[in-house]
CSV table of C-alpha atoms in Angstrom, one decimal:
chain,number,residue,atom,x,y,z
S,1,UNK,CA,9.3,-19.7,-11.8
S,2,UNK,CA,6.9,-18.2,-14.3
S,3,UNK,CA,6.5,-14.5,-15.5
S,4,UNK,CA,3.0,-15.1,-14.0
S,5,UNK,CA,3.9,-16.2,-10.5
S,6,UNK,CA,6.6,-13.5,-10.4
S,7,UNK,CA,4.4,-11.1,-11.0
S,8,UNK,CA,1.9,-11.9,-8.6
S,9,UNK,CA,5.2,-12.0,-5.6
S,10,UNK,CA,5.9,-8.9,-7.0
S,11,UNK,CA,2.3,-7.3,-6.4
S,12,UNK,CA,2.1,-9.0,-2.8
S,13,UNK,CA,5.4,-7.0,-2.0
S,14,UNK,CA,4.2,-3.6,-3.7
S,15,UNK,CA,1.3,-4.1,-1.1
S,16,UNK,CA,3.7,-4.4,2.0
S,17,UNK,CA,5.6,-1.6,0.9
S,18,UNK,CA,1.9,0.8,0.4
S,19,UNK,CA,0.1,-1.2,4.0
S,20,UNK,CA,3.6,-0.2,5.8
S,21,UNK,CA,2.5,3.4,5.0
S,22,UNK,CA,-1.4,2.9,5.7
S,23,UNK,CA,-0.4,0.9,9.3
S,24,UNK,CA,1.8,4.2,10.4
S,25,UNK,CA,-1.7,6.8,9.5
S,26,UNK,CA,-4.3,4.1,10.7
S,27,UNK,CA,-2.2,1.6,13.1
S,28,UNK,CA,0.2,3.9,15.0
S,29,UNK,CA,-1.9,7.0,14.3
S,30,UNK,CA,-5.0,5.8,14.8
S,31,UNK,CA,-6.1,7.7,12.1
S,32,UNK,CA,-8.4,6.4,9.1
S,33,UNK,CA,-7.5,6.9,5.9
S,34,UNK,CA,-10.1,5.7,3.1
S,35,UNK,CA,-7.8,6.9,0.1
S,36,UNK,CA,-4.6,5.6,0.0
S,37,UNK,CA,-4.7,4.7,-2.7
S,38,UNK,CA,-4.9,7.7,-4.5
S,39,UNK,CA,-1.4,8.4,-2.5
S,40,UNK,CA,0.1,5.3,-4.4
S,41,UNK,CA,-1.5,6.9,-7.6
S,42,UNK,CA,0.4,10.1,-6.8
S,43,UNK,CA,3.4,8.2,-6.7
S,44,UNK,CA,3.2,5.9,-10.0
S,45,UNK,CA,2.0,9.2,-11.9
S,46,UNK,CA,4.7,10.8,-10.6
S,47,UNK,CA,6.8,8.4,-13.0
S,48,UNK,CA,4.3,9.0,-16.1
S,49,UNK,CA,4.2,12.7,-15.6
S,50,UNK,CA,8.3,12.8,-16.3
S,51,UNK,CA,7.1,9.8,-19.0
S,52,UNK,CA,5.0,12.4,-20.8
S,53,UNK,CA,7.0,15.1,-20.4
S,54,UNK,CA,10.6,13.2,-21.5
S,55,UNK,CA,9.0,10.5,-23.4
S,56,UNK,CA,9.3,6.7,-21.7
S,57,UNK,CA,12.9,5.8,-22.7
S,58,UNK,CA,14.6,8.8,-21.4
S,59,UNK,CA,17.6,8.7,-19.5
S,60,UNK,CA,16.0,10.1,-16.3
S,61,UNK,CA,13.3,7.4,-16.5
S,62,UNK,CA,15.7,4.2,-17.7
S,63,UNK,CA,18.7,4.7,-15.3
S,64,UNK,CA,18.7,7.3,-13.0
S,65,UNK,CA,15.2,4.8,-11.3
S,66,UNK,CA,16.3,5.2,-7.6
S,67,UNK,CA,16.2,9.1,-7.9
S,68,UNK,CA,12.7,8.4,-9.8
S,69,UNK,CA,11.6,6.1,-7.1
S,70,UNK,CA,12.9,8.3,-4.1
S,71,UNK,CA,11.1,11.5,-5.6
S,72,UNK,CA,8.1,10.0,-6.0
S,73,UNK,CA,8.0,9.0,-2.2
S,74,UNK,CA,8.6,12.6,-1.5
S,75,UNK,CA,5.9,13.5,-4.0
S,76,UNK,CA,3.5,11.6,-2.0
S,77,UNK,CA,4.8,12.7,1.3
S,78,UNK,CA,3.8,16.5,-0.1
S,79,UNK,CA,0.6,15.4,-0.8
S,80,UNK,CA,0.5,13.3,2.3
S,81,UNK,CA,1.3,16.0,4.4
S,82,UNK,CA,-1.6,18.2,2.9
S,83,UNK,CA,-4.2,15.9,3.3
S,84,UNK,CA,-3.2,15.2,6.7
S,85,UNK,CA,-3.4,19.3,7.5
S,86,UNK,CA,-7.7,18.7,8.1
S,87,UNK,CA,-6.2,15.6,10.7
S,88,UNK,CA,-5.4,18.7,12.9
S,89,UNK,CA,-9.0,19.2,13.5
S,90,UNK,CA,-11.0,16.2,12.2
S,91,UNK,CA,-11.6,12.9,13.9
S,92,UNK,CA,-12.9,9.6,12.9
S,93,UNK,CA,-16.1,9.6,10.7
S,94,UNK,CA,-15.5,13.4,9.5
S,95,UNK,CA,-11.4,12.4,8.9
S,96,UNK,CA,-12.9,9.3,6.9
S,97,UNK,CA,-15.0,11.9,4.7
S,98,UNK,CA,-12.3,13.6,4.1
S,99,UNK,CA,-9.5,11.1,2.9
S,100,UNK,CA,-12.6,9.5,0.4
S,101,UNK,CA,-12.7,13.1,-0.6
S,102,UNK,CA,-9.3,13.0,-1.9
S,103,UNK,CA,-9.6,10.1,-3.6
S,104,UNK,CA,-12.1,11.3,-5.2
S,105,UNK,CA,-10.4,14.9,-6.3
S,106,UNK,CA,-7.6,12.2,-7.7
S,107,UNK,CA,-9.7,10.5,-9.4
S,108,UNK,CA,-11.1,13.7,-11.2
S,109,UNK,CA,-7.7,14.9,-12.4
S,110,UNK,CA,-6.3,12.0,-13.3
S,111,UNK,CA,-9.4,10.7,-15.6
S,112,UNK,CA,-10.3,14.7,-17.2
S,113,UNK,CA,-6.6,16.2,-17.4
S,114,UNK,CA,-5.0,15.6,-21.2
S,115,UNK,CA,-1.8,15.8,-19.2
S,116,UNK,CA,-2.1,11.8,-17.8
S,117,UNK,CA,-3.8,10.9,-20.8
S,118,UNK,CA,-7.5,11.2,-18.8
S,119,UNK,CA,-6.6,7.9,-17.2
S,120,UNK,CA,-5.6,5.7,-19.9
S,121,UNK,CA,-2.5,3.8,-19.9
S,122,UNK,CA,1.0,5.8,-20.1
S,123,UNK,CA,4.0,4.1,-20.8
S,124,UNK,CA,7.4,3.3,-19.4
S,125,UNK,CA,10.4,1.5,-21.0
S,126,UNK,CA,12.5,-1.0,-19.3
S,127,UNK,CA,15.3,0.2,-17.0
S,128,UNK,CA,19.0,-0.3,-17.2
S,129,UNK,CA,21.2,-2.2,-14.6
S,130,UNK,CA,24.7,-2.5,-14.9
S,131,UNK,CA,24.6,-5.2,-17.3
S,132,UNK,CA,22.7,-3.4,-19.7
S,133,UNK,CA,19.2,-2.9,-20.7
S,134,UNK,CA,16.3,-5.6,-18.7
S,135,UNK,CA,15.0,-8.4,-20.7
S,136,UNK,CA,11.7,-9.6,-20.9
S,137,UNK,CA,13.0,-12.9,-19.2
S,138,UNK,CA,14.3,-10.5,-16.1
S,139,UNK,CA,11.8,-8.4,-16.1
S,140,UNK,CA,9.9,-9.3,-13.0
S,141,UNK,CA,12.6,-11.4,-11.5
S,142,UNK,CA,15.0,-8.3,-11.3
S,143,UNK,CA,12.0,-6.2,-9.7
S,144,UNK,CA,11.4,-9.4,-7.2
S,145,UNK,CA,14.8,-8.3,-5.6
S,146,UNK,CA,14.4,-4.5,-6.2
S,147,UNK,CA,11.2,-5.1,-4.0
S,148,UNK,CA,12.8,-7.5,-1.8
S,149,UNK,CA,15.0,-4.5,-0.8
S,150,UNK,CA,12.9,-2.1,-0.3
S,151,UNK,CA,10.4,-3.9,2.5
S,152,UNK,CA,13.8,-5.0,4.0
S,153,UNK,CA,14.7,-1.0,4.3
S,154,UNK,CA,10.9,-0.2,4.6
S,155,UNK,CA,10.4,-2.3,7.9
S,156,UNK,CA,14.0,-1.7,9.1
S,157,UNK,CA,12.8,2.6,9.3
S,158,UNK,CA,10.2,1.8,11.0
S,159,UNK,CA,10.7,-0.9,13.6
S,160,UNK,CA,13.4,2.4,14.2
S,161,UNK,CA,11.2,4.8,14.1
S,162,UNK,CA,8.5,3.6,16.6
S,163,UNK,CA,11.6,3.2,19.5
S,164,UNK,CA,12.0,7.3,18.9
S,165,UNK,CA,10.3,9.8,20.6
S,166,UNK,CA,8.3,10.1,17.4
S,167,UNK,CA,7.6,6.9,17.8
S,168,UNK,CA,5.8,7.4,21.2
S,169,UNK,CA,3.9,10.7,20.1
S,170,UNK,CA,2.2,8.7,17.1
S,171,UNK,CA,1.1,5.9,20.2
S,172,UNK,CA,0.3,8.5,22.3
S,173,UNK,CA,-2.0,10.6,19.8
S,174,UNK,CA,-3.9,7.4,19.2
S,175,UNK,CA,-4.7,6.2,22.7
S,176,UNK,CA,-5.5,9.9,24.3
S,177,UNK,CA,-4.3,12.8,22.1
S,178,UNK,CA,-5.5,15.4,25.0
S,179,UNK,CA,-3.2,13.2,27.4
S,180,UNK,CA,-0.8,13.5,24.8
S,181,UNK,CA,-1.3,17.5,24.6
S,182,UNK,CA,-0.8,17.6,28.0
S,183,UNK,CA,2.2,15.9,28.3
S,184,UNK,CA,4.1,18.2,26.0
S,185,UNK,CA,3.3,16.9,22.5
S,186,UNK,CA,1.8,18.3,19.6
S,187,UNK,CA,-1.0,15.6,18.3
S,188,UNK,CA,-2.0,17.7,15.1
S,189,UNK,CA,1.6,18.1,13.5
S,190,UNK,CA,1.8,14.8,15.0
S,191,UNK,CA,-1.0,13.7,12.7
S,192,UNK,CA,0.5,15.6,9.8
S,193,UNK,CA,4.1,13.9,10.3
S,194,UNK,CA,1.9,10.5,10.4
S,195,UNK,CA,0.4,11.3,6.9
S,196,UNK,CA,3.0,12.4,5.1
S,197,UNK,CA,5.1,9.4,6.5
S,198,UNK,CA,2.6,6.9,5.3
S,199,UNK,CA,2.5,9.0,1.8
S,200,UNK,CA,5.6,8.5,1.3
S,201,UNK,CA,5.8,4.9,1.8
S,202,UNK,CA,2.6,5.0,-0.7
S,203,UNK,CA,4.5,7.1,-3.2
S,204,UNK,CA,7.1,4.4,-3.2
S,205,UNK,CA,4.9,1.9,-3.8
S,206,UNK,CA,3.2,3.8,-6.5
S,207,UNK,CA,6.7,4.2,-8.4
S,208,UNK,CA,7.8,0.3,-8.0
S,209,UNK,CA,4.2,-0.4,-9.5
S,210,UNK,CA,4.6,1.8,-12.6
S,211,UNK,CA,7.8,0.0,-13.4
S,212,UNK,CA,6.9,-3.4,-12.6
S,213,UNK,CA,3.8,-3.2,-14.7
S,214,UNK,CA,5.6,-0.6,-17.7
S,215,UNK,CA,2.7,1.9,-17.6
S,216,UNK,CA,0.4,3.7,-15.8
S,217,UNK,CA,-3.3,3.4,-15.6
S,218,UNK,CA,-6.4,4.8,-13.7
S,219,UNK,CA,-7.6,1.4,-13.0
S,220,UNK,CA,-5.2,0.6,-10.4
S,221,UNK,CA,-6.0,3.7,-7.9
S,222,UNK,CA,-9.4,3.6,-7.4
S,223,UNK,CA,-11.6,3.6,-4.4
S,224,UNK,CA,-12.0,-0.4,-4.5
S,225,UNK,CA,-8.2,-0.4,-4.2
S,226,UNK,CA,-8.0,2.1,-1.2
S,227,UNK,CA,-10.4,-0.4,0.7
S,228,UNK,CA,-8.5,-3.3,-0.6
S,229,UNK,CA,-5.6,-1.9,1.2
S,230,UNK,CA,-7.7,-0.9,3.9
S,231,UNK,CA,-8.6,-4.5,4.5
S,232,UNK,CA,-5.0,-5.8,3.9
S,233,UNK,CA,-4.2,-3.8,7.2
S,234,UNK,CA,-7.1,-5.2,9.2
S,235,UNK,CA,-6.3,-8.5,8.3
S,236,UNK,CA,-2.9,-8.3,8.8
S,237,UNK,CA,-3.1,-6.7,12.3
S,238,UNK,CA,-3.5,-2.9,12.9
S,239,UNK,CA,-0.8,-1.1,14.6
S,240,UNK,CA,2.1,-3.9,13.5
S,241,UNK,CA,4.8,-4.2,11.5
S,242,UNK,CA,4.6,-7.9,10.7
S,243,UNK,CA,0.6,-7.2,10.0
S,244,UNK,CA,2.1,-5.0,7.2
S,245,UNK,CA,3.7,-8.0,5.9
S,246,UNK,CA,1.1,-11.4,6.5
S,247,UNK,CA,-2.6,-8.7,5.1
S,248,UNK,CA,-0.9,-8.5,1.7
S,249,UNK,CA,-0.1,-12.0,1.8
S,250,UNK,CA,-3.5,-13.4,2.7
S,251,UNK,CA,-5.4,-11.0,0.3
S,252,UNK,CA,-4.0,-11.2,-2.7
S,253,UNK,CA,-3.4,-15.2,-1.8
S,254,UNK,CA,-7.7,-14.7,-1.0
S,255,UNK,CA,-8.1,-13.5,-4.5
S,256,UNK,CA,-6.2,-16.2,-6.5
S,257,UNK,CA,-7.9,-19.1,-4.8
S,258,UNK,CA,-11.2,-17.3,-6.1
S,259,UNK,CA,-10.4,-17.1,-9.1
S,260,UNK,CA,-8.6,-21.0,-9.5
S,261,UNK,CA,-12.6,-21.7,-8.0
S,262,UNK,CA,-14.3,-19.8,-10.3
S,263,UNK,CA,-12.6,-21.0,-13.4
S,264,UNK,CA,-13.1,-24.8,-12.1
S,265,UNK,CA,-16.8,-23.7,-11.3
S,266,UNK,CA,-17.2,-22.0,-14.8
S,267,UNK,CA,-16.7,-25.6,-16.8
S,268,UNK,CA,-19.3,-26.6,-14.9
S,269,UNK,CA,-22.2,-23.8,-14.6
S,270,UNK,CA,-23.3,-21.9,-17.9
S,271,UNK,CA,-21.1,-19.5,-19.6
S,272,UNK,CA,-23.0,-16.0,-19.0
S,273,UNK,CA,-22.1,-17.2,-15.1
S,274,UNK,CA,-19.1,-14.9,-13.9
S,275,UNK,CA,-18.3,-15.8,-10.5
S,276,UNK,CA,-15.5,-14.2,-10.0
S,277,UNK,CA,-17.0,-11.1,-10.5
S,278,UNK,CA,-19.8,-12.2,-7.8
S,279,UNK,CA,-17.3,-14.1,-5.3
S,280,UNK,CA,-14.4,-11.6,-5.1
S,281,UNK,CA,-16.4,-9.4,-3.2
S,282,UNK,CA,-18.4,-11.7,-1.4
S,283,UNK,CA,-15.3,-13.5,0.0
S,284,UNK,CA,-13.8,-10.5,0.1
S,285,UNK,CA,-16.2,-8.8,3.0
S,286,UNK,CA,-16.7,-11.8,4.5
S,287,UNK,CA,-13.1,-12.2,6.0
S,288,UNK,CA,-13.5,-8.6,7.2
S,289,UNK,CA,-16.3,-9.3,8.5
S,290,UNK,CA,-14.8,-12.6,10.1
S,291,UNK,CA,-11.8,-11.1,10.9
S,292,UNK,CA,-13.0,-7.6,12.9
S,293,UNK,CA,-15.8,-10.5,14.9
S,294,UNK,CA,-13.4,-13.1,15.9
S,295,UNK,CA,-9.4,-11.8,15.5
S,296,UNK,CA,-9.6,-7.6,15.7
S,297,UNK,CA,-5.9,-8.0,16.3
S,298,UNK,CA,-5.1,-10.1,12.4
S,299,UNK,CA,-3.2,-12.3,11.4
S,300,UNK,CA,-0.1,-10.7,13.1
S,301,UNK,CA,-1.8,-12.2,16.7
S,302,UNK,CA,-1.6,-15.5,15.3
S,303,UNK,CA,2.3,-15.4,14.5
S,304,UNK,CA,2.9,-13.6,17.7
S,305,UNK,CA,1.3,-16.5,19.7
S,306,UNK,CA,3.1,-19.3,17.6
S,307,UNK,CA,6.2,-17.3,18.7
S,308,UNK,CA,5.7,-17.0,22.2
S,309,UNK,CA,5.0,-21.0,22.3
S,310,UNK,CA,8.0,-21.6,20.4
S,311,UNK,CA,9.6,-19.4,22.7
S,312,UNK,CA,8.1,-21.4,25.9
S,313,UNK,CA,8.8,-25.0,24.4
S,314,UNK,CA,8.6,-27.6,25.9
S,315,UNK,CA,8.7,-25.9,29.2
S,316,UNK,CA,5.4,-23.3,29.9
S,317,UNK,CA,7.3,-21.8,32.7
């Protein structure tokens, strides 16, 4: 398979890994959360700040990666858990306004502080494996199976996790968090427990996309990408694990058949014409849109009543 295809496998499972930390705030939680991406930022510049401190082809950066990887998770679970302190008082539209504040804060430091290079790319060499330093052939393959890995251990923790006791408070907090008060829990260090979980699944993501891509830039945290992940989780199904898995999928599968149609469409229509530009976000909100009108539950409704059939055939009781 091509670099090209790799790479886009690779960005579908990057998403999983980020939307399995936006489903546990938004999905379990019930809590919205309009700047996650700014919590994978955290992570990936966690990786360019040791970059620009160490330079790109130190040790710490080339082979010690899983500690890289693992801290930067952490790093995001910090700043996870901070954000998620207003969740103790805020609710819906005023929690919104709050996570978009953050983002926007990010955003801020990241494009007027010398330190990450106001937002332009930073760069990171190629990590070793056992074998020796990655090629340019393995590049993307190698992180294929890196990523592979880590939604397998991703989704294993939590399919776990929501059969503990935990699991039940973040169910509980979302359906009544009063009823949930009442019945011994604590819903606002519930809510903070829920952020900084999802941070750090959003941390981890934001490492793995520094290494697959070699560098870190500004242009892959903004606010279009929080509400790109924000739609990857409605689509997928809120409040499942296998939505986590089918909303990354179908996006980023969206946004390559776009842009086959606009190329095919641009041989055609007059050269000024860029339609990808124009249909991206048209097609973009209108599967929201479709998707919040006719199938609120996503995608992961669809595979659980093909299962259930499956289950039932060919007798229906």
């Amino acid at each position: 398979m091509s670099n090209k295809y790799m790479l886009v496998i690779d960005n579908i499972l990057i998403a999983m890994v980020a939307i399995i930390g936006l489903n546990i705030v938004t999905g379990f939680a019930g809590l919205i959360s309009i700047g996650h991406a700014a919590f994978v930022g955290i992570g990936a510049y966690t990786v360019a700040s040791f970059s620009r401190t160490l330079g790109d082809s130190h040790v710490i950066l080339t082979h010690a990666w899983p500690l890289m990887i693992v801290l930067a998770g952490l790093m995001g679970a910090l700043f996870g858990a901070i954000v998620g302190l207003p969740a103790m008082r805020l609710k819906h539209l005023y929690l919104a306004i709050a996570t978009l504040s953050f983002q926007m804060i990010f955003s801020w430091t990241i494009n007027f502080l010398e330190f990450f290079n106001q937002g332009q790319t930073i760069a990171i060499s190629r990590v070793f494996w056992f074998t020796g330093k990655l090629g340019r052939k393995d590049h993307y393959l190698f992180w294929y199976y890196v990523l592979l890995v880590v939604v397998v251990i991703s989704g294993f923790l939590v399919r776990n996790l929501l059969r503990t006791r935990y699991g039940r408070c973040l169910s509980a907090v979302r359906d009544n968090d009063r009823a949930a008060d009442a019945m011994g829990m604590h819903p606002g260090l519930t809510k903070v427990y829920a952020f900084g979980l999802g941070g750090f699944f959003a941390g981890v993501a934001g490492a793995l996309h520094a290494y697959v891509y070699r560098g870190v830039g500004f242009e892959s945290f903004t606010l279009h990408h929080s509400i790109t992940y924000l739609a990857m989780a409605i689509v997928g199904g809120l409040g499942t694990l296998n939505g986590s898995f089918w909303g990354p999928a179908a996006i980023i599968a969206l946004e390559l058949q776009v842009e086959t149609l606009a190329e095919h469409a641009g041989k055609i229509l007059p050269s000024d014409w860029n339609l990808a530009t124009a249909l991206k976000p048209l097609s973009f909100g209108l599967v929201i849109v479709l998707f919040l009108m006719f199938e609120p539950r996503g995608i992961a409704n669809w595979w659980r009543i093909v299962r259930s059939y499956t289950k039932l055939w060919p007798f229906r009781y």
